[in-house]
Amino acid sequence: MDHFAYVDGTLCAENVPLPEIARSVGTPFYVYSTATLRRHFDVFAEGFAGTDTLIAFAVKSLSNIAVLSLLGKRGAGADIVSGGELFRALKAGIPAERIVFSGVGKTEREIADALDAGIGQFNVEGEAELAVLSRVASEKGMTAPVSFRINPDVDAGTHDKISTGRKGDKFGVPRARTFDAYALAEKLPGIRVQGVAMHIGSQITSLAPFEAAARSAVELVGTLRGMGHDIRTLDLGGGLGIPYGRAAEPPPLPSDYAKLIRSVTDGTDIRVMLEPGRMIVGNAGLFVVSMLYAKDQETRTYAIVDGAMNDLIRPMLYGAHHEIMPVTEKDAAATNYDVAGPVCESTDLFARDVALQDPQPGDLLAFRTAGAYGAVSASQYNTRPLVPEVLVDGDRFHVIRRRPSYEDILSLETIPDLSDH
Ligand code: LLP
């Protein structure tokens, strides 16, 4: 469920017609609905009501500090994967103890910053990282709260590029080395073992892989406790899929996901941690572009729009489908267009055979389900400025990231005084 709907033939974000935003900030832009963000977080959280659960929002999916602040106020923590995301989460007012640091390549500097901030948990991905964490923490006279991310060798049944929990994937500690890793951690200074973590992938559309991973994690917690480790937290990662477009296979309901996790963890007396990203923000965002030109290429007809692969890369990277909707409904026959951007790459193609009703230059088109991994994955390829992000709240909207000027972009660059040959 989201809060984007047609009112008198015009697509609105809550009570704000999208053309009004386009007039104010230009196109392309991302727009998010506060009501949808709140609703999705609350629906997820309600599934775990009455249990000791931390919902650490996966900052990578949508990292604007306005969104982090909104979620933080509702009780969310943050799952971060870089020093930059740590900085954002703290800036947005998320308490450090609710921050979990995931990621397979934490640098010393990032580790030091996270220790200084006093984050709640490091999800350590390997023995070499553990050694660095131990040294940095010891040098500071601090103790790092540690959980190992275990690779459970579960196939999440999702796109190959977003599967993370199979044997041979770069993530986590291989299951076979788990006990040695925990034994090592108990011996190292500056480390306090507190948990087990897993994350098997993203856009997972069936409960079975979650169940397999959770059962294996709970069994592991029991074994580790039996060996004398003080395991208090179980982080089951993120990954719950969402529907992309009408034809898509419906993913499990958050309530069913919660029921499953609760039933598997029931009676373990453990603090459950979850790292949802897409499920909270995916359907809360649209990417809005303007039609530039219709272009007849003999065998195909293109609708060239002003948004491109640098702004929304999911279709090009994962073959992802985003439903494309006209912002203003028309009473005209639809014909098929391939919707493409202006970037000088053939892969800058959002979708083929999109039925559009007589698209004219200046018409606005909205890509649905663009809240997760949209704006955050943008680049400035072709020196196309990052697009603005707008947050709608009832009948008001706020520009939560402005479009940089060309001056802003070039301000990071210098022309050095080079020798003359
Ligand atoms: N926790 C960890 C350790 C992760 O690596 C991820 C996502 C999440 C949580 C959140 O997963 P979610 O609930 O959002 O599925 N760019 C891709 C998705 C990459 C996902 C990376 N990790 C896409 O556009 O589909």
JSON list of N, CA and C in Angstrom, two decimals, residues 346-370:
[
{"chain": "A", "resi": 346, "resn": "SER", "atom": "N", "xyz": [24.03, 2.18, -24.84]},
{"chain": "A", "resi": 346, "resn": "SER", "atom": "CA", "xyz": [22.81, 1.47, -25.27]},
{"chain": "A", "resi": 346, "resn": "SER", "atom": "C", "xyz": [22.05, 0.89, -24.09]},
{"chain": "A", "resi": 347, "resn": "THR", "atom": "N", "xyz": [22.78, 0.62, -23.00]},
{"chain": "A", "resi": 347, "resn": "THR", "atom": "CA", "xyz": [22.11, 0.03, -21.84]},
{"chain": "A", "resi": 347, "resn": "THR", "atom": "C", "xyz": [21.25, 1.05, -21.08]},
{"chain": "A", "resi": 348, "resn": "ASP", "atom": "N", "xyz": [21.31, 2.30, -21.49]},
{"chain": "A", "resi": 348, "resn": "ASP", "atom": "CA", "xyz": [20.49, 3.31, -20.82]},
{"chain": "A", "resi": 348, "resn": "ASP", "atom": "C", "xyz": [19.04, 3.22, -21.32]},
{"chain": "A", "resi": 349, "resn": "LEU", "atom": "N", "xyz": [18.45, 2.08, -21.02]},
{"chain": "A", "resi": 349, "resn": "LEU", "atom": "CA", "xyz": [17.10, 1.77, -21.48]},
{"chain": "A", "resi": 349, "resn": "LEU", "atom": "C", "xyz": [16.33, 1.25, -20.27]},
{"chain": "A", "resi": 350, "resn": "PHE", "atom": "N", "xyz": [15.26, 1.94, -19.91]},
{"chain": "A", "resi": 350, "resn": "PHE", "atom": "CA", "xyz": [14.53, 1.55, -18.70]},
{"chain": "A", "resi": 350, "resn": "PHE", "atom": "C", "xyz": [13.62, 0.35, -18.93]},
{"chain": "A", "resi": 351, "resn": "ALA", "atom": "N", "xyz": [12.93, 0.35, -20.07]},
{"chain": "A", "resi": 351, "resn": "ALA", "atom": "CA", "xyz": [11.98, -0.73, -20.32]},
{"chain": "A", "resi": 351, "resn": "ALA", "atom": "C", "xyz": [11.58, -0.71, -21.80]},
{"chain": "A", "resi": 352, "resn": "ARG", "atom": "N", "xyz": [11.26, -1.88, -22.31]},
{"chain": "A", "resi": 352, "resn": "ARG", "atom": "CA", "xyz": [10.76, -1.97, -23.68]},
{"chain": "A", "resi": 352, "resn": "ARG", "atom": "C", "xyz": [9.25, -2.11, -23.67]},
{"chain": "A", "resi": 353, "resn": "ASP", "atom": "N", "xyz": [8.64, -1.70, -24.74]},
{"chain": "A", "resi": 353, "resn": "ASP", "atom": "CA", "xyz": [7.21, -1.90, -24.97]},
{"chain": "A", "resi": 353, "resn": "ASP", "atom": "C", "xyz": [6.33, -1.40, -23.81]},
{"chain": "A", "resi": 354, "resn": "VAL", "atom": "N", "xyz": [6.56, -0.16, -23.46]},
{"chain": "A", "resi": 354, "resn": "VAL", "atom": "CA", "xyz": [5.71, 0.46, -22.44]},
{"chain": "A", "resi": 354, "resn": "VAL", "atom": "C", "xyz": [4.55, 1.16, -23.17]},
{"chain": "A", "resi": 355, "resn": "ALA", "atom": "N", "xyz": [3.33, 0.81, -22.79]},
{"chain": "A", "resi": 355, "resn": "ALA", "atom": "CA", "xyz": [2.17, 1.42, -23.46]},
{"chain": "A", "resi": 355, "resn": "ALA", "atom": "C", "xyz": [1.99, 2.85, -22.96]},
{"chain": "A", "resi": 356, "resn": "LEU", "atom": "N", "xyz": [2.18, 3.82, -23.84]},
{"chain": "A", "resi": 356, "resn": "LEU", "atom": "CA", "xyz": [2.02, 5.23, -23.45]},
{"chain": "A", "resi": 356, "resn": "LEU", "atom": "C", "xyz": [0.99, 5.89, -24.37]},
{"chain": "A", "resi": 357, "resn": "GLN", "atom": "N", "xyz": [0.20, 6.76, -23.77]},
{"chain": "A", "resi": 357, "resn": "GLN", "atom": "CA", "xyz": [-0.86, 7.43, -24.53]},
{"chain": "A", "resi": 357, "resn": "GLN", "atom": "C", "xyz": [-0.32, 8.75, -25.09]},
{"chain": "A", "resi": 358, "resn": "ASP", "atom": "N", "xyz": [0.01, 8.74, -26.34]},
{"chain": "A", "resi": 358, "resn": "ASP", "atom": "CA", "xyz": [0.40, 9.94, -27.07]},
{"chain": "A", "resi": 358, "resn": "ASP", "atom": "C", "xyz": [1.35, 10.84, -26.26]},
{"chain": "A", "resi": 359, "resn": "PRO", "atom": "N", "xyz": [2.52, 10.31, -25.89]},
{"chain": "A", "resi": 359, "resn": "PRO", "atom": "CA", "xyz": [3.42, 11.11, -25.05]},
{"chain": "A", "resi": 359, "resn": "PRO", "atom": "C", "xyz": [3.97, 12.32, -25.80]},
{"chain": "A", "resi": 360, "resn": "GLN", "atom": "N", "xyz": [3.89, 13.45, -25.19]},
{"chain": "A", "resi": 360, "resn": "GLN", "atom": "CA", "xyz": [4.34, 14.70, -25.81]},
{"chain": "A", "resi": 360, "resn": "GLN", "atom": "C", "xyz": [5.51, 15.26, -25.00]},
{"chain": "A", "resi": 361, "resn": "PRO", "atom": "N", "xyz": [6.41, 16.00, -25.66]},
{"chain": "A", "resi": 361, "resn": "PRO", "atom": "CA", "xyz": [7.50, 16.62, -24.91]},
{"chain": "A", "resi": 361, "resn": "PRO", "atom": "C", "xyz": [6.96, 17.40, -23.72]},
{"chain": "A", "resi": 362, "resn": "GLY", "atom": "N", "xyz": [7.59, 17.19, -22.57]},
{"chain": "A", "resi": 362, "resn": "GLY", "atom": "CA", "xyz": [7.15, 17.89, -21.36]},
{"chain": "A", "resi": 362, "resn": "GLY", "atom": "C", "xyz": [6.20, 17.07, -20.49]},
{"chain": "A", "resi": 363, "resn": "ASP", "atom": "N", "xyz": [5.62, 16.01, -21.06]},
{"chain": "A", "resi": 363, "resn": "ASP", "atom": "CA", "xyz": [4.75, 15.14, -20.23]},
{"chain": "A", "resi": 363, "resn": "ASP", "atom": "C", "xyz": [5.58, 14.48, -19.14]},
{"chain": "A", "resi": 364, "resn": "LEU", "atom": "N", "xyz": [4.99, 14.34, -17.98]},
{"chain": "A", "resi": 364, "resn": "LEU", "atom": "CA", "xyz": [5.70, 13.70, -16.86]},
{"chain": "A", "resi": 364, "resn": "LEU", "atom": "C", "xyz": [5.36, 12.21, -16.80]},
{"chain": "A", "resi": 365, "resn": "LEU", "atom": "N", "xyz": [6.38, 11.41, -16.50]},
{"chain": "A", "resi": 365, "resn": "LEU", "atom": "CA", "xyz": [6.18, 9.97, -16.29]},
{"chain": "A", "resi": 365, "resn": "LEU", "atom": "C", "xyz": [6.75, 9.62, -14.92]},
{"chain": "A", "resi": 366, "resn": "ALA", "atom": "N", "xyz": [6.08, 8.71, -14.21]},
{"chain": "A", "resi": 366, "resn": "ALA", "atom": "CA", "xyz": [6.54, 8.31, -12.87]},
{"chain": "A", "resi": 366, "resn": "ALA", "atom": "C", "xyz": [6.90, 6.83, -12.86]},
{"chain": "A", "resi": 367, "resn": "PHE", "atom": "N", "xyz": [8.08, 6.53, -12.34]},
{"chain": "A", "resi": 367, "resn": "PHE", "atom": "CA", "xyz": [8.50, 5.13, -12.14]},
{"chain": "A", "resi": 367, "resn": "PHE", "atom": "C", "xyz": [8.13, 4.76, -10.72]},
{"chain": "A", "resi": 368, "resn": "ARG", "atom": "N", "xyz": [7.35, 3.72, -10.60]},
{"chain": "A", "resi": 368, "resn": "ARG", "atom": "CA", "xyz": [6.92, 3.29, -9.25]},
{"chain": "A", "resi": 368, "resn": "ARG", "atom": "C", "xyz": [8.01, 2.49, -8.54]},
{"chain": "A", "resi": 369, "resn": "THR", "atom": "N", "xyz": [7.81, 2.34, -7.25]},
{"chain": "A", "resi": 369, "resn": "THR", "atom": "CA", "xyz": [8.64, 1.45, -6.42]},
{"chain": "A", "resi": 369, "resn": "THR", "atom": "C", "xyz": [10.12, 1.82, -6.51]},
{"chain": "A", "resi": 370, "resn": "ALA", "atom": "N", "xyz": [10.38, 3.11, -6.50]},
{"chain": "A", "resi": 370, "resn": "ALA", "atom": "CA", "xyz": [11.75, 3.59, -6.72]},
{"chain": "A", "resi": 370, "resn": "ALA", "atom": "C", "xyz": [12.40, 4.10, -5.44]}
]
